[in-house]
PDB file of C-alpha atoms in Angstrom:
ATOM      1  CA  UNK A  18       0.000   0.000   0.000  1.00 92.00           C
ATOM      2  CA  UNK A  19       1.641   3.296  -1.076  1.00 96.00           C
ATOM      3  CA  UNK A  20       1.157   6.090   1.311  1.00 97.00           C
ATOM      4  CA  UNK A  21       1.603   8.884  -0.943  1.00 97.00           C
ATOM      5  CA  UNK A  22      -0.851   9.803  -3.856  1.00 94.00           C
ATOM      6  CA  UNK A  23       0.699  12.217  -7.350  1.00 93.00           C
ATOM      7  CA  UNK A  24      -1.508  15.517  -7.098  1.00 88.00           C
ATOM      8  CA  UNK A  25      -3.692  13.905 -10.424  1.00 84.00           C
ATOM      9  CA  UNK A  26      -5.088  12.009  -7.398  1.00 81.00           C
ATOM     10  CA  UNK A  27      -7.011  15.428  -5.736  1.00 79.00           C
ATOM     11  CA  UNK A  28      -9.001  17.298  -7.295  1.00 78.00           C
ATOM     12  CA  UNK A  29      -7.687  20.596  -6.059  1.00 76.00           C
ATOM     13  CA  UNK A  30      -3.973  19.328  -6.539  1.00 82.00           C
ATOM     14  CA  UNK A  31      -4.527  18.129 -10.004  1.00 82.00           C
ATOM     15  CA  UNK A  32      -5.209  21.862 -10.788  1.00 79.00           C
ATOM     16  CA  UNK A  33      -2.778  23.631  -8.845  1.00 83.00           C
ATOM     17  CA  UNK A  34      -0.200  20.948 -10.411  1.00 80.00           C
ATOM     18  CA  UNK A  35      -1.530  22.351 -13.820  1.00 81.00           C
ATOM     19  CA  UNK A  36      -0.807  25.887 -13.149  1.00 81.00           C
ATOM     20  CA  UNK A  37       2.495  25.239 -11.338  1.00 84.00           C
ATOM     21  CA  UNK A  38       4.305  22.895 -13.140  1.00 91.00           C
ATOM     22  CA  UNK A  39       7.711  23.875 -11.233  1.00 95.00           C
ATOM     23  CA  UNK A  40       6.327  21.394  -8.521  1.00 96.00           C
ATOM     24  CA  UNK A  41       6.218  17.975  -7.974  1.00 97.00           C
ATOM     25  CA  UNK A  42       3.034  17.593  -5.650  1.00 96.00           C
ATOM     26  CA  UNK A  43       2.353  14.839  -3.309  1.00 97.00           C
ATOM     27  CA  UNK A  44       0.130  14.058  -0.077  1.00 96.00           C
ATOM     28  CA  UNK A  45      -0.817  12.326   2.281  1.00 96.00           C
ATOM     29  CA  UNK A  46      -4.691  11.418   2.380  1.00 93.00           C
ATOM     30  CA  UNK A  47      -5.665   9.744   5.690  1.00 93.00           C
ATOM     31  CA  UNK A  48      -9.205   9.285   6.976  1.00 85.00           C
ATOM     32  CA  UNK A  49     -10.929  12.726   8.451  1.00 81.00           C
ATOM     33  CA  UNK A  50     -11.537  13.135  12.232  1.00 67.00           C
ATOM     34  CA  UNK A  51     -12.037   9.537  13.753  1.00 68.00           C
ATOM     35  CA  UNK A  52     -14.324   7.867  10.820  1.00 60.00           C
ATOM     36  CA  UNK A  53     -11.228   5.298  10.228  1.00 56.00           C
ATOM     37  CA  UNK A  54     -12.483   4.259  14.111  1.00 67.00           C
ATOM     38  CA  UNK A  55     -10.269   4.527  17.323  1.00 71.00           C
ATOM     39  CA  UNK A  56      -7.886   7.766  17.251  1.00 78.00           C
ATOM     40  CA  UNK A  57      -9.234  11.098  15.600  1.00 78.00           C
ATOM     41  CA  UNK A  58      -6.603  12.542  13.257  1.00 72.00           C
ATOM     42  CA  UNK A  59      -8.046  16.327  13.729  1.00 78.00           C
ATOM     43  CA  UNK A  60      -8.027  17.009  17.761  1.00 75.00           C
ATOM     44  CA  UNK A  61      -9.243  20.228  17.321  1.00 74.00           C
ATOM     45  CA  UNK A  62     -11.801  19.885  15.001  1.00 74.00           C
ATOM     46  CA  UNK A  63     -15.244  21.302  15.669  1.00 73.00           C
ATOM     47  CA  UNK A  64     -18.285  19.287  15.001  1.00 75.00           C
ATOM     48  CA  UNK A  65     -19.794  21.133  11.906  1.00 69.00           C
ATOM     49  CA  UNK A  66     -15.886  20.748  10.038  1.00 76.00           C
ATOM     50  CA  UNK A  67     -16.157  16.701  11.030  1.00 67.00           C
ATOM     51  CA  UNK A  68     -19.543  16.431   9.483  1.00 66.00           C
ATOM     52  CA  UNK A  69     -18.717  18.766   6.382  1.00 64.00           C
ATOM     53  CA  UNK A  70     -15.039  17.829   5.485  1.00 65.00           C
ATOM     54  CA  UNK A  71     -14.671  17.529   1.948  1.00 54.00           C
ATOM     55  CA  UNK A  72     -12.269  14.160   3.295  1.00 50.00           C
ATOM     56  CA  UNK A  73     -15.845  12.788   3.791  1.00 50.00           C
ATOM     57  CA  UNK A  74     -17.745   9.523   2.191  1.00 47.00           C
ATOM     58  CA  UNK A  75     -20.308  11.861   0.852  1.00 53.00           C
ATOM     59  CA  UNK A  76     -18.025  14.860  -0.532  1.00 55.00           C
ATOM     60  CA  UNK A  77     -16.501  14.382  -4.338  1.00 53.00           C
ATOM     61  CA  UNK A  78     -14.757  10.939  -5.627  1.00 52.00           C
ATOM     62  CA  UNK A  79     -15.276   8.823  -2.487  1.00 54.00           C
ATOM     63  CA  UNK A  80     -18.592   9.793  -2.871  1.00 53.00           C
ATOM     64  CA  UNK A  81     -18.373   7.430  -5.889  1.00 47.00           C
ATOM     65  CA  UNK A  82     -15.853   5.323  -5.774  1.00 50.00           C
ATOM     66  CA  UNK A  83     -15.928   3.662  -2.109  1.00 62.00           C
ATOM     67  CA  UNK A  84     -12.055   2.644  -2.862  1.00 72.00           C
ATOM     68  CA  UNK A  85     -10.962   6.099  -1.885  1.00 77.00           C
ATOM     69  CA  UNK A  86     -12.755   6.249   1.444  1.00 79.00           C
ATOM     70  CA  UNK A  87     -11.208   2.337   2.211  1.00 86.00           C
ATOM     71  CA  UNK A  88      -7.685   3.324   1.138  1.00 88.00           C
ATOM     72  CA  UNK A  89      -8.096   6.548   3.309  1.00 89.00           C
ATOM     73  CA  UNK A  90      -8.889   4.098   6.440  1.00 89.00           C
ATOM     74  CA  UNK A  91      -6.814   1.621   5.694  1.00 92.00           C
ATOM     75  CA  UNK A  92      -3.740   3.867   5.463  1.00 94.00           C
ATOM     76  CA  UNK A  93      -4.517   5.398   9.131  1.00 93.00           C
ATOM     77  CA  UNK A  94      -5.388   2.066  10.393  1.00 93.00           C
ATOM     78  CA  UNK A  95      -1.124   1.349   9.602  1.00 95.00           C
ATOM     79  CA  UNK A  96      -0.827   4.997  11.564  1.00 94.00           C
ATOM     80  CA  UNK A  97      -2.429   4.061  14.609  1.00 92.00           C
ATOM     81  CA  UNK A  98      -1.341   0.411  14.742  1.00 94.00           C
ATOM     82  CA  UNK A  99       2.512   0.875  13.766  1.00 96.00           C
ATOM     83  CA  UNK A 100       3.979   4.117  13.593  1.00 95.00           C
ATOM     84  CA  UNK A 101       6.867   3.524  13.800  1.00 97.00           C
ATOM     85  CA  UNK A 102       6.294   1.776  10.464  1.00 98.00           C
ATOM     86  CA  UNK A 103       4.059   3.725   8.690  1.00 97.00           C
ATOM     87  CA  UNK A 104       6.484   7.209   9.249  1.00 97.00           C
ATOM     88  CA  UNK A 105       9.542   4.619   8.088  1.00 98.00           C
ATOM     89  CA  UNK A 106       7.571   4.170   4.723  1.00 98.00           C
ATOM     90  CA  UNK A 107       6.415   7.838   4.977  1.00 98.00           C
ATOM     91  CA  UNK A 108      10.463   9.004   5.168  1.00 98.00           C
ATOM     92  CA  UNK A 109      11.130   6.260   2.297  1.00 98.00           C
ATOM     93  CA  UNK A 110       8.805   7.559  -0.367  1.00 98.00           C
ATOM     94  CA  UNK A 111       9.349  11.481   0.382  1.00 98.00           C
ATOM     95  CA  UNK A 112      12.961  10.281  -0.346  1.00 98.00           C
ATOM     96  CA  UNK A 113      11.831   8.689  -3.662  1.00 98.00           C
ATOM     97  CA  UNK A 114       9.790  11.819  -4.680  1.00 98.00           C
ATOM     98  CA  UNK A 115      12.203  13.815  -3.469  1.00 98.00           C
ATOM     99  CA  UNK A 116      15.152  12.528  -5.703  1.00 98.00           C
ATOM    100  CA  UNK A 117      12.301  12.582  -8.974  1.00 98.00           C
ATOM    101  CA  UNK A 118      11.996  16.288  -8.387  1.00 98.00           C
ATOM    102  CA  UNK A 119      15.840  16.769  -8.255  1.00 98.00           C
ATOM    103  CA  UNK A 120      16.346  15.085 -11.767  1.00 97.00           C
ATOM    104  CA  UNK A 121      13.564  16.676 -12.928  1.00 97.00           C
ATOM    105  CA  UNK A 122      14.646  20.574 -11.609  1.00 97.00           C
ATOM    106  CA  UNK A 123      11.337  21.105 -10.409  1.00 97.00           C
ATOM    107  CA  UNK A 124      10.714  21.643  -6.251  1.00 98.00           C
ATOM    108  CA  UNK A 125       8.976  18.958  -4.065  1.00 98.00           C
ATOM    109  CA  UNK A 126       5.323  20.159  -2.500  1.00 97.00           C
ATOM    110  CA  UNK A 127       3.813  17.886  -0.288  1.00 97.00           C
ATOM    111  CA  UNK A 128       1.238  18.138   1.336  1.00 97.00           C
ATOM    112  CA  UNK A 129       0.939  15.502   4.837  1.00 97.00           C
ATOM    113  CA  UNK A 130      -2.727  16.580   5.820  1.00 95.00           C
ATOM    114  CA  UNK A 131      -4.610  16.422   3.259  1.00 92.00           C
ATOM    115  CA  UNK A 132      -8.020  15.635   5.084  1.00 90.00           C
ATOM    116  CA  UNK A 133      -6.025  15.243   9.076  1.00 93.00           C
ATOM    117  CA  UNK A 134      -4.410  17.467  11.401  1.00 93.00           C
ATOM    118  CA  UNK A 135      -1.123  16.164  12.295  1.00 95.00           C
ATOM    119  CA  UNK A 136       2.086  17.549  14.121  1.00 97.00           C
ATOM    120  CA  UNK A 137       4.739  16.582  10.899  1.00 97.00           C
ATOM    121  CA  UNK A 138       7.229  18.827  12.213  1.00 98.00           C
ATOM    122  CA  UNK A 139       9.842  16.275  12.947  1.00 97.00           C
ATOM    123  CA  UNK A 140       9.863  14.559   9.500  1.00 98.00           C
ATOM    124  CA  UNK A 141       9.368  18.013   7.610  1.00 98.00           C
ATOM    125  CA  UNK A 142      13.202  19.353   8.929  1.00 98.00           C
ATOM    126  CA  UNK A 143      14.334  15.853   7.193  1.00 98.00           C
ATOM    127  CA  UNK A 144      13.755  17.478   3.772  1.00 98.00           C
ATOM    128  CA  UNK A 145      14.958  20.926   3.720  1.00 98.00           C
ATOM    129  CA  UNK A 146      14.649  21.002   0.020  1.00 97.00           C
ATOM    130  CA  UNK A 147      10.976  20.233  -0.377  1.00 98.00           C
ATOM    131  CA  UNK A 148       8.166  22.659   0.443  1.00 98.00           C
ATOM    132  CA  UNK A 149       5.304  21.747   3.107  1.00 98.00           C
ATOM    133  CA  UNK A 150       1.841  23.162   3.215  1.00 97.00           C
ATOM    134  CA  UNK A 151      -1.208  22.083   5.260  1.00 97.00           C
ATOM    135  CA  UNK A 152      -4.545  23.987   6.713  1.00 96.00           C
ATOM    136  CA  UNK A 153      -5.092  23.431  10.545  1.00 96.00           C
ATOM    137  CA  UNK A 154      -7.282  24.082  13.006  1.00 96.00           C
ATOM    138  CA  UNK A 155      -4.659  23.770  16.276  1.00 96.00           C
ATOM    139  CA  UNK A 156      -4.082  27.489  15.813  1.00 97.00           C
ATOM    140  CA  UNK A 157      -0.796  27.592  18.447  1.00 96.00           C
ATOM    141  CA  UNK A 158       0.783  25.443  15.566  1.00 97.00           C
ATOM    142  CA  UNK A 159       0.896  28.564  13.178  1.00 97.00           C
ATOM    143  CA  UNK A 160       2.848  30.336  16.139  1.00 97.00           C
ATOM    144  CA  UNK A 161       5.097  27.600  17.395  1.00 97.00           C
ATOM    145  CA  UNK A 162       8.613  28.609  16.797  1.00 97.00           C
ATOM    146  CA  UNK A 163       9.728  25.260  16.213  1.00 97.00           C
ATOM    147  CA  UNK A 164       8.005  25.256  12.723  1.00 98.00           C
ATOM    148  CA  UNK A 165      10.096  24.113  10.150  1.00 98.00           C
ATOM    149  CA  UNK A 166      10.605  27.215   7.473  1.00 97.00           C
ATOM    150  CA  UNK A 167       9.581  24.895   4.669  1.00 98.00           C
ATOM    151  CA  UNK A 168       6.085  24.476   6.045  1.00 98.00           C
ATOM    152  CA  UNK A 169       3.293  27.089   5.271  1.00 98.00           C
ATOM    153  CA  UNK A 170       0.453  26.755   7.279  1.00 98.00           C
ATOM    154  CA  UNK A 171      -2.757  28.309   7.043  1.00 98.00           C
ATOM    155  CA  UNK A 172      -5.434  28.706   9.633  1.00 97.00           C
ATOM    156  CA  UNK A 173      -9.129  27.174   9.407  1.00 96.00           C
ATOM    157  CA  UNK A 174     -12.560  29.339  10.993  1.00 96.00           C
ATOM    158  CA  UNK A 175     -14.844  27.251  12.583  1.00 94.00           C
ATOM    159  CA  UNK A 176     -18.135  28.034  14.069  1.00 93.00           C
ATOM    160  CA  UNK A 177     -16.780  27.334  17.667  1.00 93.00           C
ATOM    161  CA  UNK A 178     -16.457  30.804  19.256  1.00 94.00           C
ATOM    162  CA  UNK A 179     -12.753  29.807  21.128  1.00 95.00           C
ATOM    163  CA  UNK A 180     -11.625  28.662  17.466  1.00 95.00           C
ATOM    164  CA  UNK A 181     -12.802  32.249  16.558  1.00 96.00           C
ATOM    165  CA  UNK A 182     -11.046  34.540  18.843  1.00 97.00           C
ATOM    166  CA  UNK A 183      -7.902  32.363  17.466  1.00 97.00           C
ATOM    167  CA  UNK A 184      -8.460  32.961  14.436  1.00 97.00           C
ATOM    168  CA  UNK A 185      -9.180  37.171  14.893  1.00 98.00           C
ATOM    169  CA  UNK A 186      -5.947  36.690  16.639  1.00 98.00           C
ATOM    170  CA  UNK A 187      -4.266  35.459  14.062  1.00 98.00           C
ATOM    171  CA  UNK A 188      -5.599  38.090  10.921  1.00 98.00           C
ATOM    172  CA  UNK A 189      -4.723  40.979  13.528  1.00 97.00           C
ATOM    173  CA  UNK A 190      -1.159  39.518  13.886  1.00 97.00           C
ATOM    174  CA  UNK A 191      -0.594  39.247   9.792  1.00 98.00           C
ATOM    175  CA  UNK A 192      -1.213  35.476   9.861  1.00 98.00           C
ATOM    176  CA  UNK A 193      -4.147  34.343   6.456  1.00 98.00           C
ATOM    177  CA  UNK A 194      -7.248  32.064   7.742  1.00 98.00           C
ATOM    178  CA  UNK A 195      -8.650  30.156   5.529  1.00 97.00           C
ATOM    179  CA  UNK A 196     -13.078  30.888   5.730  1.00 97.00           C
ATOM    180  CA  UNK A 197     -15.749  28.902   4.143  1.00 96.00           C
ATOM    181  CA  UNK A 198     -18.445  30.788   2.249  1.00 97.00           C
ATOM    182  CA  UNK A 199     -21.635  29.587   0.827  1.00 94.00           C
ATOM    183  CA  UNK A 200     -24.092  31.098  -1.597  1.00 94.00           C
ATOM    184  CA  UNK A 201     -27.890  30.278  -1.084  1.00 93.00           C
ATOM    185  CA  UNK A 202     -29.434  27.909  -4.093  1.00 91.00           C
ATOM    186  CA  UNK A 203     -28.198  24.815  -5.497  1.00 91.00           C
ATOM    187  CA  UNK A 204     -24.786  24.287  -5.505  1.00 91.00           C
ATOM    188  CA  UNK A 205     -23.864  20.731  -4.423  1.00 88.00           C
ATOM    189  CA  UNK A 206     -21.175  19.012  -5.834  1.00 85.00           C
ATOM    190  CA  UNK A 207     -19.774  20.046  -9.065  1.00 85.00           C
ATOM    191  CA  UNK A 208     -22.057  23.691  -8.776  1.00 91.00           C
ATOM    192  CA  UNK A 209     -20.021  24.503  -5.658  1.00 90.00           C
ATOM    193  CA  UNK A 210     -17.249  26.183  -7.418  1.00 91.00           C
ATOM    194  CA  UNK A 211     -19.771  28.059  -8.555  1.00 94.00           C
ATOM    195  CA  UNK A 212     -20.975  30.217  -5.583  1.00 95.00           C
ATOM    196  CA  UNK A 213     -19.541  33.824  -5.654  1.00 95.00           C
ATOM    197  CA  UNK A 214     -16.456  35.152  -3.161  1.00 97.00           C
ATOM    198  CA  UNK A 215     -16.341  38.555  -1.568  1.00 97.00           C
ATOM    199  CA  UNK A 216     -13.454  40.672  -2.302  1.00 97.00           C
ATOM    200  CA  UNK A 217     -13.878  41.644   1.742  1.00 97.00           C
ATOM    201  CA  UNK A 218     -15.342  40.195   4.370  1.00 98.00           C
ATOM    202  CA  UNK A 219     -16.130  41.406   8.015  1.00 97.00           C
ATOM    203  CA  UNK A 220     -14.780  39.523  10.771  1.00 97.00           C
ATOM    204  CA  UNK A 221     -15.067  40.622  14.753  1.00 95.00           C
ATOM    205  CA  UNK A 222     -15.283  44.334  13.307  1.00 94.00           C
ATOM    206  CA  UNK A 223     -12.682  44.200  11.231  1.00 95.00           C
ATOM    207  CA  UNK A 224     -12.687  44.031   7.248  1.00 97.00           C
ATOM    208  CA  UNK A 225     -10.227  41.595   5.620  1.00 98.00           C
ATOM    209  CA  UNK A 226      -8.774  41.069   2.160  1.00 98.00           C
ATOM    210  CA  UNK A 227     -10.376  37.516   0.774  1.00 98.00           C
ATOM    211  CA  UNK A 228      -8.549  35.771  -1.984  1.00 98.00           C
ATOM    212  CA  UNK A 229      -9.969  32.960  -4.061  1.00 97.00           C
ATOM    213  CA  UNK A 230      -8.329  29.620  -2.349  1.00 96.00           C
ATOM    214  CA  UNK A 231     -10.073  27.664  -4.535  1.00 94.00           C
ATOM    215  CA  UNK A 232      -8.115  28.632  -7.366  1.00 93.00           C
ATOM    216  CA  UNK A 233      -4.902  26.810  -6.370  1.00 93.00           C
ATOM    217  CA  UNK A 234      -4.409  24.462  -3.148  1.00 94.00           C
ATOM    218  CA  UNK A 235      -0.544  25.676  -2.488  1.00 96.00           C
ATOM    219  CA  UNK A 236      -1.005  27.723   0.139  1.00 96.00           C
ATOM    220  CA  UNK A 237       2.871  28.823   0.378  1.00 97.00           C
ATOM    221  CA  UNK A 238       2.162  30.627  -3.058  1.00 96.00           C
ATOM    222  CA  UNK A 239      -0.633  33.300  -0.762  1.00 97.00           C
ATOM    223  CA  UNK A 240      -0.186  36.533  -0.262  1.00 97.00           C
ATOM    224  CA  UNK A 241       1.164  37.577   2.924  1.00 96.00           C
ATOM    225  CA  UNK A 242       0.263  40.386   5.077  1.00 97.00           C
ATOM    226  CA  UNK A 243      -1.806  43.678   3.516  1.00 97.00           C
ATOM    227  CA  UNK A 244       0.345  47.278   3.769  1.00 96.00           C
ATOM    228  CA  UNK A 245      -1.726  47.904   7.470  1.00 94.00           C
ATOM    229  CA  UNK A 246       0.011  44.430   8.926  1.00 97.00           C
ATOM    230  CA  UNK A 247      -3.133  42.242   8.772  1.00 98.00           C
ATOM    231  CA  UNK A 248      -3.552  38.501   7.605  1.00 98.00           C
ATOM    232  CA  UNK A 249      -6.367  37.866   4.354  1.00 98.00           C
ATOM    233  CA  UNK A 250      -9.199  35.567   4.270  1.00 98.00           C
ATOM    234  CA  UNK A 251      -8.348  32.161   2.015  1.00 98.00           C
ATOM    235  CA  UNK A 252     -11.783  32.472   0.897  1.00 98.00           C
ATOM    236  CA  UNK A 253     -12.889  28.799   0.386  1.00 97.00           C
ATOM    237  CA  UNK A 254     -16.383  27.617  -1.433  1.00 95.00           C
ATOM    238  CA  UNK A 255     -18.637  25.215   0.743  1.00 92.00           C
ATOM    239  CA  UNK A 256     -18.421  21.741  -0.924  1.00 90.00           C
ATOM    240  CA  UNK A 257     -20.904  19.624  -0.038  1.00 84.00           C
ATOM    241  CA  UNK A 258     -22.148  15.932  -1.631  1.00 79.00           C
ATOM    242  CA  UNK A 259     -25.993  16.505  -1.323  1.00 87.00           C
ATOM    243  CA  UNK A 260     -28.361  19.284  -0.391  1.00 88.00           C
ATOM    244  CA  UNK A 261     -29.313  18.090   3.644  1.00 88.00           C
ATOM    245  CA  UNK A 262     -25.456  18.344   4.199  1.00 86.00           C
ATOM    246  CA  UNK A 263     -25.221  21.741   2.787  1.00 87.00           C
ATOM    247  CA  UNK A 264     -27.672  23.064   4.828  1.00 89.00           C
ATOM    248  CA  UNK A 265     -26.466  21.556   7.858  1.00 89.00           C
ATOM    249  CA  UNK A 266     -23.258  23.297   7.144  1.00 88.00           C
ATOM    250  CA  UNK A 267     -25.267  27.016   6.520  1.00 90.00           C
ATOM    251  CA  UNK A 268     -27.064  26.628   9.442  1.00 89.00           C
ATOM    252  CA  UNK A 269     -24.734  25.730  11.935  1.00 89.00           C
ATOM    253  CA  UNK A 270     -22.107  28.691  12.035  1.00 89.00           C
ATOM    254  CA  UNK A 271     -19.413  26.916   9.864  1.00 90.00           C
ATOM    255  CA  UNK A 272     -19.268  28.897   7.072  1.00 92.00           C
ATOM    256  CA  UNK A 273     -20.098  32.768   6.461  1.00 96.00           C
ATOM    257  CA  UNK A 274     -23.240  32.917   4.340  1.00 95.00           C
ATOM    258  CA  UNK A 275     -22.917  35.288   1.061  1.00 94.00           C
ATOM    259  CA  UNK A 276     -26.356  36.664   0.533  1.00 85.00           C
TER     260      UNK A 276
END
């Protein structure tokens, strides 16, 4: 069982891989929150992100093809059961994609949490060369000093007010936060990409920048801070696999509602 998938295996990877071509992306998809059973992969997360994570069985090709969701649990069943092995393999084929992106002069992205919330710090300083990105929800993360400099990470909103004042935090201190937005009407699956972004949005009284994150999922290409110091909204389209899971979403506080 290979651990790593080639961004054609995402969506949101196989585009950004189209558009940047100067990368060789990779990740890591493991089973959202604790649907593998046993340990949760996302400590932090909040119940409305758990029940609308685009990792899900009911969000995009898993939705389909129940191969993707088994894979996905099968691959954090070796996590939780041997990890000593699974981050041996892990090391083993970073080091294999790593030396195709040397003889190919392009960089290494990876991305190690694709649908989890991990601490990869210790493997990341391994490969100096490569770049890391991931979203995450355990907000001190962004702050810890012992980041590795090769790993952009980006903040998520949730609807939990604690999660919030972390996140305000964050924007005021230059950091981006990645926000979920939904348009009213019928946009499930392949429609969601078609619900509008604001260019601003209003958060805790402040108004923030909002870039399309859809467009591209390398978040170490983002902007950084605006000429005033603050972070930007990663503005980020609610995906959802049917129309009772989309509202769920709207109604609970996870995402900001465009009207």
């Amino acid at each position: 069982m290979k651990l790593l998938s080639p961004a054609s295996a995402n969506t949101k990877t196989r585009k950004s891989a189209l558009k940047a071509q100067e990368y060789r992306i990779v990740s890591l998809m493991l089973s959202p929150h604790d649907s593998a059973g046993g340990k949760t992969n996302c400590a932090n997360a909040s119940k409305s992100c758990a029940a609308a994570c685009v990792g899900g069985s009911e969000v995009g090709l898993s939705q389909v093809f129940k191969s993707i969701q088994i894979s996905r649990e099968n691959k954090t069943r070796f996590l939780h059961s041997d990890r000593a092995g699974f981050l041996k393999q892990l090391r083993e084929e970073l080091e294999t994609e790593q030396r195709l992106a040397d003889r190919d002069g392009i960089v290494l992205a990876a991305r190690l949490n694709c649908f989890s919330d991990l601490n990869h710090f210790a493997i990341i300083r391994e490969f100096p060369q490569a770049i890391f990105w991931d979203y995450t929800k355990i907000y001190s993360r962004v702050l810890d000093p012992q980041r590795p400099k090769n790993y952009a990470l980006c903040a998520s909103w949730t609807e939990e007010p604690s999660d919030q004042t972390s996140c305000l935090n964050l924007l005021q201190a230059g950091h981006n936060v990645a926000v979920v937005f939904a348009e009213p009407g019928n946009f499930t699956g392949n429609r969601a990409l078609n619900q509008r972004l604001p260019k601003r949005w209003s958060l805790g009284g402040h108004s923030y920048d909002v870039y399309d994150g859809d467009d591209s999922d390398l978040r170490f290409l983002d902007p950084g801070p605006t000429r005033t110091g603050f972070g930007r909204i990663c503005g980020l389209r609610l995906k959802s696999g049917n129309t009772e899971m989309r509202l769920k979403a709207m109604s609970s506080g996870f995402c900001q509602i465009i009207e």
